[in-house]
XYZ file of C-alpha atoms in Angstrom:
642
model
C 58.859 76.223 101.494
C 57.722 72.620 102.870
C 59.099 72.049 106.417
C 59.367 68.342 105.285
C 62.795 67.437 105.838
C 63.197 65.282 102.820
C 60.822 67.253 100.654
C 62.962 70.827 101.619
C 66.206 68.933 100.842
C 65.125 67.595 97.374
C 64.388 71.376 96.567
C 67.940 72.816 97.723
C 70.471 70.073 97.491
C 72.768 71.069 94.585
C 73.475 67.396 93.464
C 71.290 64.440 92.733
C 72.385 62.485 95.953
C 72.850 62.995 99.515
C 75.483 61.760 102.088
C 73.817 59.335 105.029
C 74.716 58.621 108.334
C 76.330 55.233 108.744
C 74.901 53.141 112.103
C 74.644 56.703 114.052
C 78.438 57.000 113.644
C 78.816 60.653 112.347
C 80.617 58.961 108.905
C 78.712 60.545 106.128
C 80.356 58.196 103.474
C 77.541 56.247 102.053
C 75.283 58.207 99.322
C 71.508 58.416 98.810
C 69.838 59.723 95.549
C 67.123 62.232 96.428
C 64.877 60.655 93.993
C 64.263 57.916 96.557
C 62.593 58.013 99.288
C 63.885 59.668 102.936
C 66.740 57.579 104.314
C 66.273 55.849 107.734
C 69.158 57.739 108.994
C 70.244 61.617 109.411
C 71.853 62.666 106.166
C 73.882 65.994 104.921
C 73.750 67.740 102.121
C 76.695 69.176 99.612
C 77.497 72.894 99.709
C 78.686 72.430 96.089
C 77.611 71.160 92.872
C 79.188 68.476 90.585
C 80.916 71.278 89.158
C 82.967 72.362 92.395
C 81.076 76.097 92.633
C 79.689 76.843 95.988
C 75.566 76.611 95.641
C 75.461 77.703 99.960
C 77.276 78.293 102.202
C 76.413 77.209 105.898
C 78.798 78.187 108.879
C 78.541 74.918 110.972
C 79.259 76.768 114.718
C 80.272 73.310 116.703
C 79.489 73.684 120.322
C 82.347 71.267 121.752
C 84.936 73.740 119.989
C 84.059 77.345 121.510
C 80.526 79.298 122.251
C 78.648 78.363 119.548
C 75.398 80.393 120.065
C 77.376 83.717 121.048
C 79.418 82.823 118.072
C 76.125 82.716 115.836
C 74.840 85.584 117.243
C 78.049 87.656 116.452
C 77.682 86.075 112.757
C 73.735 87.072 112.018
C 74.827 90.276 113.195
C 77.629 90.979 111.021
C 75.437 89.571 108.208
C 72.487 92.195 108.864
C 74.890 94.673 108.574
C 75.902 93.822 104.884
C 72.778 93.136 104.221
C 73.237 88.903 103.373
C 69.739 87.277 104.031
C 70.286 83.799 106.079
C 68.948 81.616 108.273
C 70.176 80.476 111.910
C 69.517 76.748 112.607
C 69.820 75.039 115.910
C 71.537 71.954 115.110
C 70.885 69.210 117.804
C 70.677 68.539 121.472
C 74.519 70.017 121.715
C 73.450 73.121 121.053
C 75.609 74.019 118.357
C 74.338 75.814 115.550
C 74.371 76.604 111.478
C 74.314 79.884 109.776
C 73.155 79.280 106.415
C 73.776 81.745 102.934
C 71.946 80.708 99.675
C 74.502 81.478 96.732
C 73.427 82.408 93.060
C 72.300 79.464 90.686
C 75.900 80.115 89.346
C 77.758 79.441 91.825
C 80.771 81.013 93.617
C 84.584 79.730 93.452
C 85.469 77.662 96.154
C 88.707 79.758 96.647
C 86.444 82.720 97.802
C 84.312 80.336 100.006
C 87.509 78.652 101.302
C 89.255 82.284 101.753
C 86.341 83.841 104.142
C 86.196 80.405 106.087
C 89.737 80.973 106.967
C 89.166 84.691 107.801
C 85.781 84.113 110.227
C 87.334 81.147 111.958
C 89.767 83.997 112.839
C 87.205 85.538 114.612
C 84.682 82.789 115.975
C 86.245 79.759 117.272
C 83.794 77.182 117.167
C 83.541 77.348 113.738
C 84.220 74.113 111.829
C 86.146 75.022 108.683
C 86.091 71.448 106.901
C 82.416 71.935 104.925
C 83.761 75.379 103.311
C 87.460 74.192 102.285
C 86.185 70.900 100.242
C 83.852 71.150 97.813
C 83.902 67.679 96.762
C 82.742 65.756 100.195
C 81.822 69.598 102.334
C 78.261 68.611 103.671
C 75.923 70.061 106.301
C 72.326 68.589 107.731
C 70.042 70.633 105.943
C 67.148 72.001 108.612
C 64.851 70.194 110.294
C 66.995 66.956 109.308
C 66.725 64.838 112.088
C 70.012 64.599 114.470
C 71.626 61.124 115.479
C 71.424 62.311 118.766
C 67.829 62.955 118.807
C 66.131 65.942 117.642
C 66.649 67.825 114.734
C 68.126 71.084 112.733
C 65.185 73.499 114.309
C 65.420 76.940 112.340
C 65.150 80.382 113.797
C 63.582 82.552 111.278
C 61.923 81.469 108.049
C 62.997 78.836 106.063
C 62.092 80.966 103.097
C 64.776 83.402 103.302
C 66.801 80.658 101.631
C 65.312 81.466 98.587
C 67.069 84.226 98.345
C 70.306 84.099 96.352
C 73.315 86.070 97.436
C 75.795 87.518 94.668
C 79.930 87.641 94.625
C 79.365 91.280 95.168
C 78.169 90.544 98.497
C 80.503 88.024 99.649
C 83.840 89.762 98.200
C 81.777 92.635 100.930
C 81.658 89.897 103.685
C 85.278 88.723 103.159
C 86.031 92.766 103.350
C 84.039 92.996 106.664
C 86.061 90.426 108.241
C 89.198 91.918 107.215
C 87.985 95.294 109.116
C 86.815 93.353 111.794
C 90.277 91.842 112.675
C 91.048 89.206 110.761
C 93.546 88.570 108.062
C 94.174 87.354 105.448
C 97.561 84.697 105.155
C 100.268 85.476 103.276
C 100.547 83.973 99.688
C 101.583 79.720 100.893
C 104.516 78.015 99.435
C 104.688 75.738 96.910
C 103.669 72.420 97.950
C 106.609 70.984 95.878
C 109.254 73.507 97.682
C 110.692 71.901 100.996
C 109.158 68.310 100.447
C 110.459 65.231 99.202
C 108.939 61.454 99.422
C 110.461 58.492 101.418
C 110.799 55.346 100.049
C 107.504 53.888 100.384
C 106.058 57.536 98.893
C 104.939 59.077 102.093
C 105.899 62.780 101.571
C 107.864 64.562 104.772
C 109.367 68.265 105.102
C 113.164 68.245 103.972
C 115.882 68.543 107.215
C 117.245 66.815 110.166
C 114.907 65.002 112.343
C 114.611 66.674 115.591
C 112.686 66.844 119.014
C 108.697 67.650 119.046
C 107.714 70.544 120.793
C 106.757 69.852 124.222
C 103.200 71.265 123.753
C 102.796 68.257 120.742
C 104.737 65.577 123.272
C 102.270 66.653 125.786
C 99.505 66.352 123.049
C 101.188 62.330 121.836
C 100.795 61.489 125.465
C 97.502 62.828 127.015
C 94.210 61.444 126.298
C 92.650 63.520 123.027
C 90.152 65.743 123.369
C 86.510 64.749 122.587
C 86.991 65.548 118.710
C 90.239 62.796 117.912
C 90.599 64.256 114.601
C 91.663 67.992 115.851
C 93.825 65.945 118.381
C 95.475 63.915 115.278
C 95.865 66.904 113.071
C 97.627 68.796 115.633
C 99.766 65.755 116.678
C 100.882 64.790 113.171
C 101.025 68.647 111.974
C 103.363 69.513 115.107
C 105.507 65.771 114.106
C 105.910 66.953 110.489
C 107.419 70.657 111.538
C 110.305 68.714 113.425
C 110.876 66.783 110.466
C 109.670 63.224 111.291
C 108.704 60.261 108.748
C 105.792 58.182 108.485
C 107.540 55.849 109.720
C 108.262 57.547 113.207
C 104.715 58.430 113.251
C 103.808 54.841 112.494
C 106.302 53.268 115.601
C 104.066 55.200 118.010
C 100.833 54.905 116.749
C 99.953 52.162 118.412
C 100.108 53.116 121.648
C 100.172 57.149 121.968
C 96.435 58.067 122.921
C 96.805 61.365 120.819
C 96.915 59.154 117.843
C 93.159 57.417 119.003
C 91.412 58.927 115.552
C 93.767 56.726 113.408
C 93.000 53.123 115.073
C 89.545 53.838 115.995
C 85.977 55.407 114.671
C 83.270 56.638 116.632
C 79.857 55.229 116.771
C 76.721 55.293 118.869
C 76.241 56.932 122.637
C 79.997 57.921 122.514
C 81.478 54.708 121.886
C 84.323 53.869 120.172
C 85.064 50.637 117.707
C 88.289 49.906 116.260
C 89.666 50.108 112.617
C 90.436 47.337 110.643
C 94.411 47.415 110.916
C 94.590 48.097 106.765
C 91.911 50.844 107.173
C 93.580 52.220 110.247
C 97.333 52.443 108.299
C 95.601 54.337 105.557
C 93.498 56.511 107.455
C 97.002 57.311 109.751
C 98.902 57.798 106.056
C 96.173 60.450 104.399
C 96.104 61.881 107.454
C 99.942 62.383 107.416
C 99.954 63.682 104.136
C 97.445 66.475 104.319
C 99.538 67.788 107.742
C 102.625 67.465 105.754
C 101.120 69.660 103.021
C 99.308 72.430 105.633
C 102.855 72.385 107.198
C 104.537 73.209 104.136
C 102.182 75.918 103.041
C 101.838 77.307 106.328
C 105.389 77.729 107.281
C 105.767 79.466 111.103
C 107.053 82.643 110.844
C 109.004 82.507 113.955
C 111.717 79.816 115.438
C 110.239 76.873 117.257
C 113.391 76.462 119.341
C 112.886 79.825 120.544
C 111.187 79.566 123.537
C 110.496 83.029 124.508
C 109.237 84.109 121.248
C 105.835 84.162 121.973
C 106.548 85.674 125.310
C 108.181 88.450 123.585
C 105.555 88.771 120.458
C 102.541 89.254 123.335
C 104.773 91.897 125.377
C 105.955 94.134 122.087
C 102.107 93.528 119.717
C 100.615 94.388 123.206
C 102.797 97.646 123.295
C 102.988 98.999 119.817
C 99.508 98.749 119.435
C 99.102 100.939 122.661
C 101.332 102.842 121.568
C 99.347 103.391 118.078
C 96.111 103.877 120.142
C 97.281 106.859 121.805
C 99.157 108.298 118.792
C 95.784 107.859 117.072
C 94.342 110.003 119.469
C 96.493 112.685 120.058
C 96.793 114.404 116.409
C 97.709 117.642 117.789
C 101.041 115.880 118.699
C 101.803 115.040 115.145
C 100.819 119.162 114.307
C 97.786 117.528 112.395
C 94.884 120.296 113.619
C 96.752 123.394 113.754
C 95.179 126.455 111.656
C 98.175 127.255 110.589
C 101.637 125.860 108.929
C 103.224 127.387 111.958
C 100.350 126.412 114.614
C 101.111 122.843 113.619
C 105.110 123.134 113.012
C 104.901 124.173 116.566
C 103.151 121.487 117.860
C 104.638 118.644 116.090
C 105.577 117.564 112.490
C 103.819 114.558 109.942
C 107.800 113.229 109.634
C 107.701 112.403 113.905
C 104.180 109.874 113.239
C 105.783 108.116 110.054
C 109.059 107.757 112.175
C 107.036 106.572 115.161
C 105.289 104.035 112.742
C 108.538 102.913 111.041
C 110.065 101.930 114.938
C 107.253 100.266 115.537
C 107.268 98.185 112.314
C 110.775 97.444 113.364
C 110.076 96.182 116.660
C 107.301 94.007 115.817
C 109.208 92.845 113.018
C 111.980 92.084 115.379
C 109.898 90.209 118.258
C 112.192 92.350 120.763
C 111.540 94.717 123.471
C 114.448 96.824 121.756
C 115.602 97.367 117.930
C 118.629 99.171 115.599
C 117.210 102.029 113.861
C 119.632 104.196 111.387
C 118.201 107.582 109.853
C 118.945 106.316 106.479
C 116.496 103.004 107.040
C 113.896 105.403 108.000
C 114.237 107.468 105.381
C 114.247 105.052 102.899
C 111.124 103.351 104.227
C 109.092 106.972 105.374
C 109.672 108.760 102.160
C 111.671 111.843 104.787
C 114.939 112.950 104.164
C 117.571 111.913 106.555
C 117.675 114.732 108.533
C 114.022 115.286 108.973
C 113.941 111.478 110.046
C 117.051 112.376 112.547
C 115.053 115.221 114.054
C 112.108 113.022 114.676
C 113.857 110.805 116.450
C 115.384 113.189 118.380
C 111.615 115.094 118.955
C 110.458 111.413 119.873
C 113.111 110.431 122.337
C 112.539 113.531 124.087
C 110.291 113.348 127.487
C 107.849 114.979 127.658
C 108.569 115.997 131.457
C 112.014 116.787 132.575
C 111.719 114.796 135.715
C 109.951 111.437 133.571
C 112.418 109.913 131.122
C 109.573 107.355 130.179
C 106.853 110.219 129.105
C 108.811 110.312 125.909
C 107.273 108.257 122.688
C 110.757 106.321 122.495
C 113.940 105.642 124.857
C 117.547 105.221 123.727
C 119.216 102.118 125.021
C 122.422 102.458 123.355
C 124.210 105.335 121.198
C 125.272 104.407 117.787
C 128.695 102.795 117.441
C 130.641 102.177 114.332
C 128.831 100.684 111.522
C 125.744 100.210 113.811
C 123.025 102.731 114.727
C 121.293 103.663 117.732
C 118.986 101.199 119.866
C 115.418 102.421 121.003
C 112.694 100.636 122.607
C 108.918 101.971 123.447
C 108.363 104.099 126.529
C 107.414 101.875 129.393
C 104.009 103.376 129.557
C 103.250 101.058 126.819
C 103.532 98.418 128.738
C 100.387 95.796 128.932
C 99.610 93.982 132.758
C 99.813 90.140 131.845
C 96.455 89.461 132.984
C 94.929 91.730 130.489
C 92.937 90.048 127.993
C 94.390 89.579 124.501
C 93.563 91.751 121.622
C 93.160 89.328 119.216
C 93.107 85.753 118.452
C 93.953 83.614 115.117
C 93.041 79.648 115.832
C 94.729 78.351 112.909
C 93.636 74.202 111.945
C 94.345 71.797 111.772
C 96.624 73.107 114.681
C 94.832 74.807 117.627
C 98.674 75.073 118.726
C 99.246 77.580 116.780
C 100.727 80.896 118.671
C 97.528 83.142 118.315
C 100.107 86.520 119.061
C 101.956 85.743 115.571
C 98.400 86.360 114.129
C 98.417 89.597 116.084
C 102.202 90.508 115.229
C 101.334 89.756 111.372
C 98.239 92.292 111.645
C 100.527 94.893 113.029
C 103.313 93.979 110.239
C 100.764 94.388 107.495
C 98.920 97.372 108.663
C 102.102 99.572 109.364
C 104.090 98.973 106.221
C 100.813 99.157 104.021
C 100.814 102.606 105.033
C 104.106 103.472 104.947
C 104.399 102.137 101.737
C 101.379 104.285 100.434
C 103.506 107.347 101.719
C 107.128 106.505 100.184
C 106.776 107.063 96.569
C 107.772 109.897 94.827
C 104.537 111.591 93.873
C 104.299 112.489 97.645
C 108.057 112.702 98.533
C 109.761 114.480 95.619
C 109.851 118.794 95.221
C 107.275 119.464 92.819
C 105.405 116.709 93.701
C 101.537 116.517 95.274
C 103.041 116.577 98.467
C 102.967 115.164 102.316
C 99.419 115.961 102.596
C 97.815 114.347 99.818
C 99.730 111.080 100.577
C 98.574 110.919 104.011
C 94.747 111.368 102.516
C 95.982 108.593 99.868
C 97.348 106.087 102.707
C 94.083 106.609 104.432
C 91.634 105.879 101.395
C 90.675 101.703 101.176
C 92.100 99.466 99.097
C 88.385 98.103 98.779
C 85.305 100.336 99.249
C 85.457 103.923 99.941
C 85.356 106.167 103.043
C 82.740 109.724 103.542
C 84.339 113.169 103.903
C 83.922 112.672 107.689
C 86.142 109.712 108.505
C 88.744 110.759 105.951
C 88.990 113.800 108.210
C 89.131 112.392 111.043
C 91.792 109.658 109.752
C 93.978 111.865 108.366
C 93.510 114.602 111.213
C 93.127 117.027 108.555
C 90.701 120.635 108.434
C 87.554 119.964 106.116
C 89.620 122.881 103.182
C 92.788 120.912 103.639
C 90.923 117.690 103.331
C 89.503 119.065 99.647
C 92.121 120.465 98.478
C 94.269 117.308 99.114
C 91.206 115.172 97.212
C 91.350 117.711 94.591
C 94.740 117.486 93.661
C 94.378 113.537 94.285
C 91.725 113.454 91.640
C 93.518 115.352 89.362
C 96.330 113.041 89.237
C 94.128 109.806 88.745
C 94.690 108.727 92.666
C 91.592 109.543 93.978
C 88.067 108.200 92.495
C 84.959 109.853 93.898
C 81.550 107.301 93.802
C 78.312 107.837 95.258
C 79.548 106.496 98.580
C 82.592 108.459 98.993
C 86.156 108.557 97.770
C 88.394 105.129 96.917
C 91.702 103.994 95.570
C 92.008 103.604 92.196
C 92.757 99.963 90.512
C 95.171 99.100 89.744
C 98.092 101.647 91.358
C 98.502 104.672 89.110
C 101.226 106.614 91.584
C 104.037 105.712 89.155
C 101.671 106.764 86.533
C 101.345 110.272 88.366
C 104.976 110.487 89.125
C 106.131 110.103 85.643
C 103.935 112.468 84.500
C 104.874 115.157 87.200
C 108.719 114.457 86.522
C 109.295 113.309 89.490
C 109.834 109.829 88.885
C 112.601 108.192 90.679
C 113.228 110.791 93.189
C 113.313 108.257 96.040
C 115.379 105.402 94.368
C 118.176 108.024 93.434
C 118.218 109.074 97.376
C 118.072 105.533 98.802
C 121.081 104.741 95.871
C 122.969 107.851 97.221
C 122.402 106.346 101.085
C 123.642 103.169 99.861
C 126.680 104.459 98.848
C 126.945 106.699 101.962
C 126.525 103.607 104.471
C 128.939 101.627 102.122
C 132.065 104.535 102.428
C 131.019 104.787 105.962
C 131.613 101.135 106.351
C 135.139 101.334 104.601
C 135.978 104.290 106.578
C 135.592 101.689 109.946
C 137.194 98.848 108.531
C 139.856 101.234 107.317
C 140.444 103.036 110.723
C 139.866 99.328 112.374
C 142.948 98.300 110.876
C 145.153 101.208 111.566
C 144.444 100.926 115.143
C 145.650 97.041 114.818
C 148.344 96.294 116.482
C 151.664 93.845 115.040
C 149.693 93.879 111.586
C 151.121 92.633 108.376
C 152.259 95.480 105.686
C 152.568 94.899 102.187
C 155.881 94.699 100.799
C 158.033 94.862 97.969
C 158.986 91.721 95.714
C 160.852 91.364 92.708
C 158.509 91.227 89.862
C 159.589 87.177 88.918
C 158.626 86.440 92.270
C 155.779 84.273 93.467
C 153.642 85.482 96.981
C 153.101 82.125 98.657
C 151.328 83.968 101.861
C 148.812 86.905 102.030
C 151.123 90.139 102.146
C 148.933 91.573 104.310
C 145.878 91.514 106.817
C 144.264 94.320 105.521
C 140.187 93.251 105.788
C 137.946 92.966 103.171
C 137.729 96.768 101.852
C 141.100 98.169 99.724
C 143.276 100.722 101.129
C 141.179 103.965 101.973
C 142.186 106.611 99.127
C 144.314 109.257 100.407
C 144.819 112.924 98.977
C 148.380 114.161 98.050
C 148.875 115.157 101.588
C 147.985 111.664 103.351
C 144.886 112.381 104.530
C 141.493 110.753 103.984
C 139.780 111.601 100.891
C 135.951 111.263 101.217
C 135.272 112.537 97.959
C 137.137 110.198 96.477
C 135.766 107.063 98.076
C 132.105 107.683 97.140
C 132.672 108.212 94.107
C 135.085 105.252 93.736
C 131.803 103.340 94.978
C 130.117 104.875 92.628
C 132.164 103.223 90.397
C 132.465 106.507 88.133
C 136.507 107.764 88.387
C 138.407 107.461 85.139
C 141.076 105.026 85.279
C 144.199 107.722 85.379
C 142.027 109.448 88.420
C 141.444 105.540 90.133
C 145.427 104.702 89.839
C 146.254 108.226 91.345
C 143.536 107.711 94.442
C 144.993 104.189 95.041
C 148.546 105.234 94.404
């Protein structure tokens, strides 16, 4: 390939024009048919084609937002690992740099190419997302295109290896990779309709009260913004529309707050800045509004902004559960995982005690708090145990492991159970993270780099633990005469994409190479377990309900968890009931002739009808689950509430 600038862009460029460089500016706005002859200034070149499709993609690695050329090196090395040819450009004097992927002549959605932008900026923070999320205007200096700077897009390999093309196949594997590598993916957004309305002049806002900014977006309104304005506006106006401002409020301060310099001013040559024309300023300030209305309404926070120790306490318990995971991970004898024997390992420890230990850690992150309510009947219902195993595990768990150490247990009781509510644990305090260690991982989400990177961890942890406890509650594992405990810890360790060798399945599941195959075996003869030339996988789509029907064992768990339902509901009855007998100076219902009209309550009895009573006067507990149930016959119902 010709190491012509003009020449190599007229052979790649997807379209039939380029975007140019307006008066060294950094506004690629204007257009410039390749046809013609090289433009005067430093132009870009679409990622996509008329069509939309993604014909490259090109990580642009910024230098003024992180470590670009660590960043690139991470990137070319996760990319030799998959096997994705590309090309590593040195972008200008800044140093920053561009990672670019040839696609196939087809093209590739721009969902997928907006999907693993999302997912590596996760993971490198200089990248600039904006090329990979818009097809229609997403443009990147081809290489050796000169730089407005000075210099140009030097190359680090061969410019050749852009010819060739990369497959879905391969980047469905990249977006995979990333996943494994720490990143993840958001949950589904909102509807952009839901929570939004339009003010009178059409400028859309999130529906509620208007109330205070954060300080960390007053501090941003105030300060002087950061060499790139527009990730100071975007955070500004993203952190103004999540405390339910207006345009209007944003307008009364644009003016004078320096966070809002992007809207009344562009850049242009040696880092000089020349104001907007007032109408172009207004309308840069109102599409500017709108898209952080929009990426506030699909990217609700999952946490209270008027809580100010939340992120405190998400750092102190993601920090803790996942040492507290670490070490479970490597101690498998202590879930009775490598004993020889049923006994060897019954002695040592039980399966039930890891799910539990799982389950109170799903809890806790869940919760944000260094302490949570855990009942046996939750556990059970979310573990797949029984009640009692789940009871025992807690027990086994809350146990220390020296007499003279209450915090060598796995778990510590802060408070015993106490009418309708269960028992409080918390983590053993030698889960506890120093706070100057470093952080495990980190989520920069734009246009806000506000964003609380522990709720990125705390999601990770959320997703990871009840994926796998999910894989283990269903009733082809759970119920008697089903495949058993075994093969569903073998099933929750197999990928949802890919597959995984012999080897790591052992070593995941903490298994002996004979239980390992027999597990698969019975796995495979079921239809949840699909053997390739690269090791075992997950069939798709889900055939456990499949498996469980044809086992007859289908709705094991959802009778149990109906049967706890109605056990927690008597229980509650029974409370309220002995709540009121313990009343003092309450009301008793009386007698009135039947013409007679009540014009007050006859009596403060709570919510719950009088507790059925047996012939004797004493509590019947038969009676009330099964007038839960809803299944007594009526002469049976009027004799219980006689």
């Amino acid at each position: 390939m010709s190491d012509d600038p003009w020449e190599l862009t007229r052979h790649l460029s997807p379209r039939g024009s380029v975007r140019v460089d307006t008066e060294g500016a950094n506004d690629y706005w204007l257009t410039h048919r390749v046809d013609d002859d090289a433009p005067s200034t430093p132009w870009a070149m679409n990622l996509a084609g008329p069509d939309g499709r993604y014909r490259f993609v090109c990580f642009d690695l910024d230098a003024k937002n992180g470590n670009a050329a660590y960043d690139a090196g991470r990137l070319s090395c996760w990319l030799d690992e998959i096997n994705i040819p590309h090309l590593v450009c040195i972008s200008g004097p800044a140093g920053g740099r561009h990672v670019w992927i040839r696609l196939a002549d087809a093209g590739v959605d721009a969902e997928l190419v907006a999907t693993i932008a999302h997912l590596t900026t996760q993971l490198l923070p200089s990248l600039d997302v904006n090329p990979l999320v818009n097809a229609a205007t997403g443009c990147v200096r081809p290489p050796y295109t000169p730089h407005r700077r000075g210099g140009r897009s030097e190359p680090q390999g061969d410019v050749a290896v852009l010819e060739h093309q990369v497959d879905v196949d391969q980047l469905l594997e990249l977006r995979t990779f990333l996943v494994d590598a720490g990143a993840s993916i958001a949950p589904a957004p909102v509807s952009l309709i839901k929570g939004m309305a339009h003010d009178g002049a059409g400028h859309p806002h999130l529906i509620g009260a208007k109330r205070d900014v954060s300080a960390r977006t007053r501090e941003l309104i105030n300060a002087a913004p950061a060499e790139d304005t527009s990730r100071t506006l975007a955070a500004v106006l993203v952190g103004c529309a999540r405390a339910r401002w207006r345009f209007a409020d944003v307008k009364a301060i644009a003016e004078h707050s320096p966070g809002l310099e992007h809207a009344r001013s562009r850049p242009g040559a040696s880092g000089t800045r020349h104001p907007r024309p007032q109408r172009q300023a207004d309308m840069t300030l109102a599409a500017e509004w709108s898209r952080a209305v929009y990426f506030a309404a699909q990217n609700p926070l999952d946490y209270d902004v008027e809580d100010p120790e939340f992120v405190d306490r998400a750092i102190a318990v993601s920090r803790a559960v996942g040492a507290c995971q670490s070490l479970a991970d490597t101690n498998p004898g202590r879930w009775g995982l490598d004993g020889a024997s049923r006994a060897q390992r019954g002695a040592q420890g039980r399966p039930s005690h890891r799910a539990v230990l799982d389950a109170v850690c799903l809890y806790l992150v869940q919760a944000a708090r260094a302490d949570v309510e855990v009942d046996t009947r939750r556990l059970s219902a979310d573990t797949g145990y029984g009640r009692e195993a789940c009871r025992l595990a807690l027990a086994a768990l809350s146990t220390p492991d020296r007499e003279d150490d209450h915090e060598s247990s796995w778990l510590v009781r802060v408070d015993d159970p106490h009418g309708i509510h269960g028992a409080r644990f918390r983590l053993s305090e030698r889960f506890s993270t120093e706070e100057g260690e470093p952080e495990w991982a980190q989520a920069a989400m734009r246009p806000a780099p506000t964003a609380a990177p522990p709720t990125a961890l705390r999601t990770w942890w959320m997703n990871t633990l009840s994926s796998h406890l999910q894989a283990l509650a269903h009733d082809v594992f759970s119920a008697p005469g089903s495949l058993g405990r075994t093969a569903g810890r073998v099933y929750a360790q197999l990928p949802e994409e890919g597959s995984a060798e012999l080897k790591q399945l052992q070593h995941m599941a903490g298994l002996t190479r004979p239980q390992l195959q027999r597990a698969l075996r019975r796995l495979h003869r079921a239809g949840l377990a699909l053997r390739t030339r690269t090791g075992w996988a997950r069939p798709v789509p889900d055939a456990r309900t499949a498996a469980a029907v044809e086992l007859g064992v289908d709705g094991f768990l959802l009778e149990r968890r109906n049967r706890y339902n109605l056990e927690r509901y008597r229980w509650a009855w029974w409370s309220a009931e002995c709540a009121w007998m313990r009343k003092r100076h309450k009301k008793r219902r009386g007698r009135r002739a039947p013409t007679g009209v009540a014009l007050f309550a006859q009596n403060d009895r709570p919510d719950f009808p009088r507790y059925p009573r047996s012939s004797a006067g004493h509590p019947d507990h038969s009676i009330a689950l099964e007038l839960a149930a809803g299944v007594l016959a009526p002469p049976r119902l009027e004799a219980a509430a006689a």
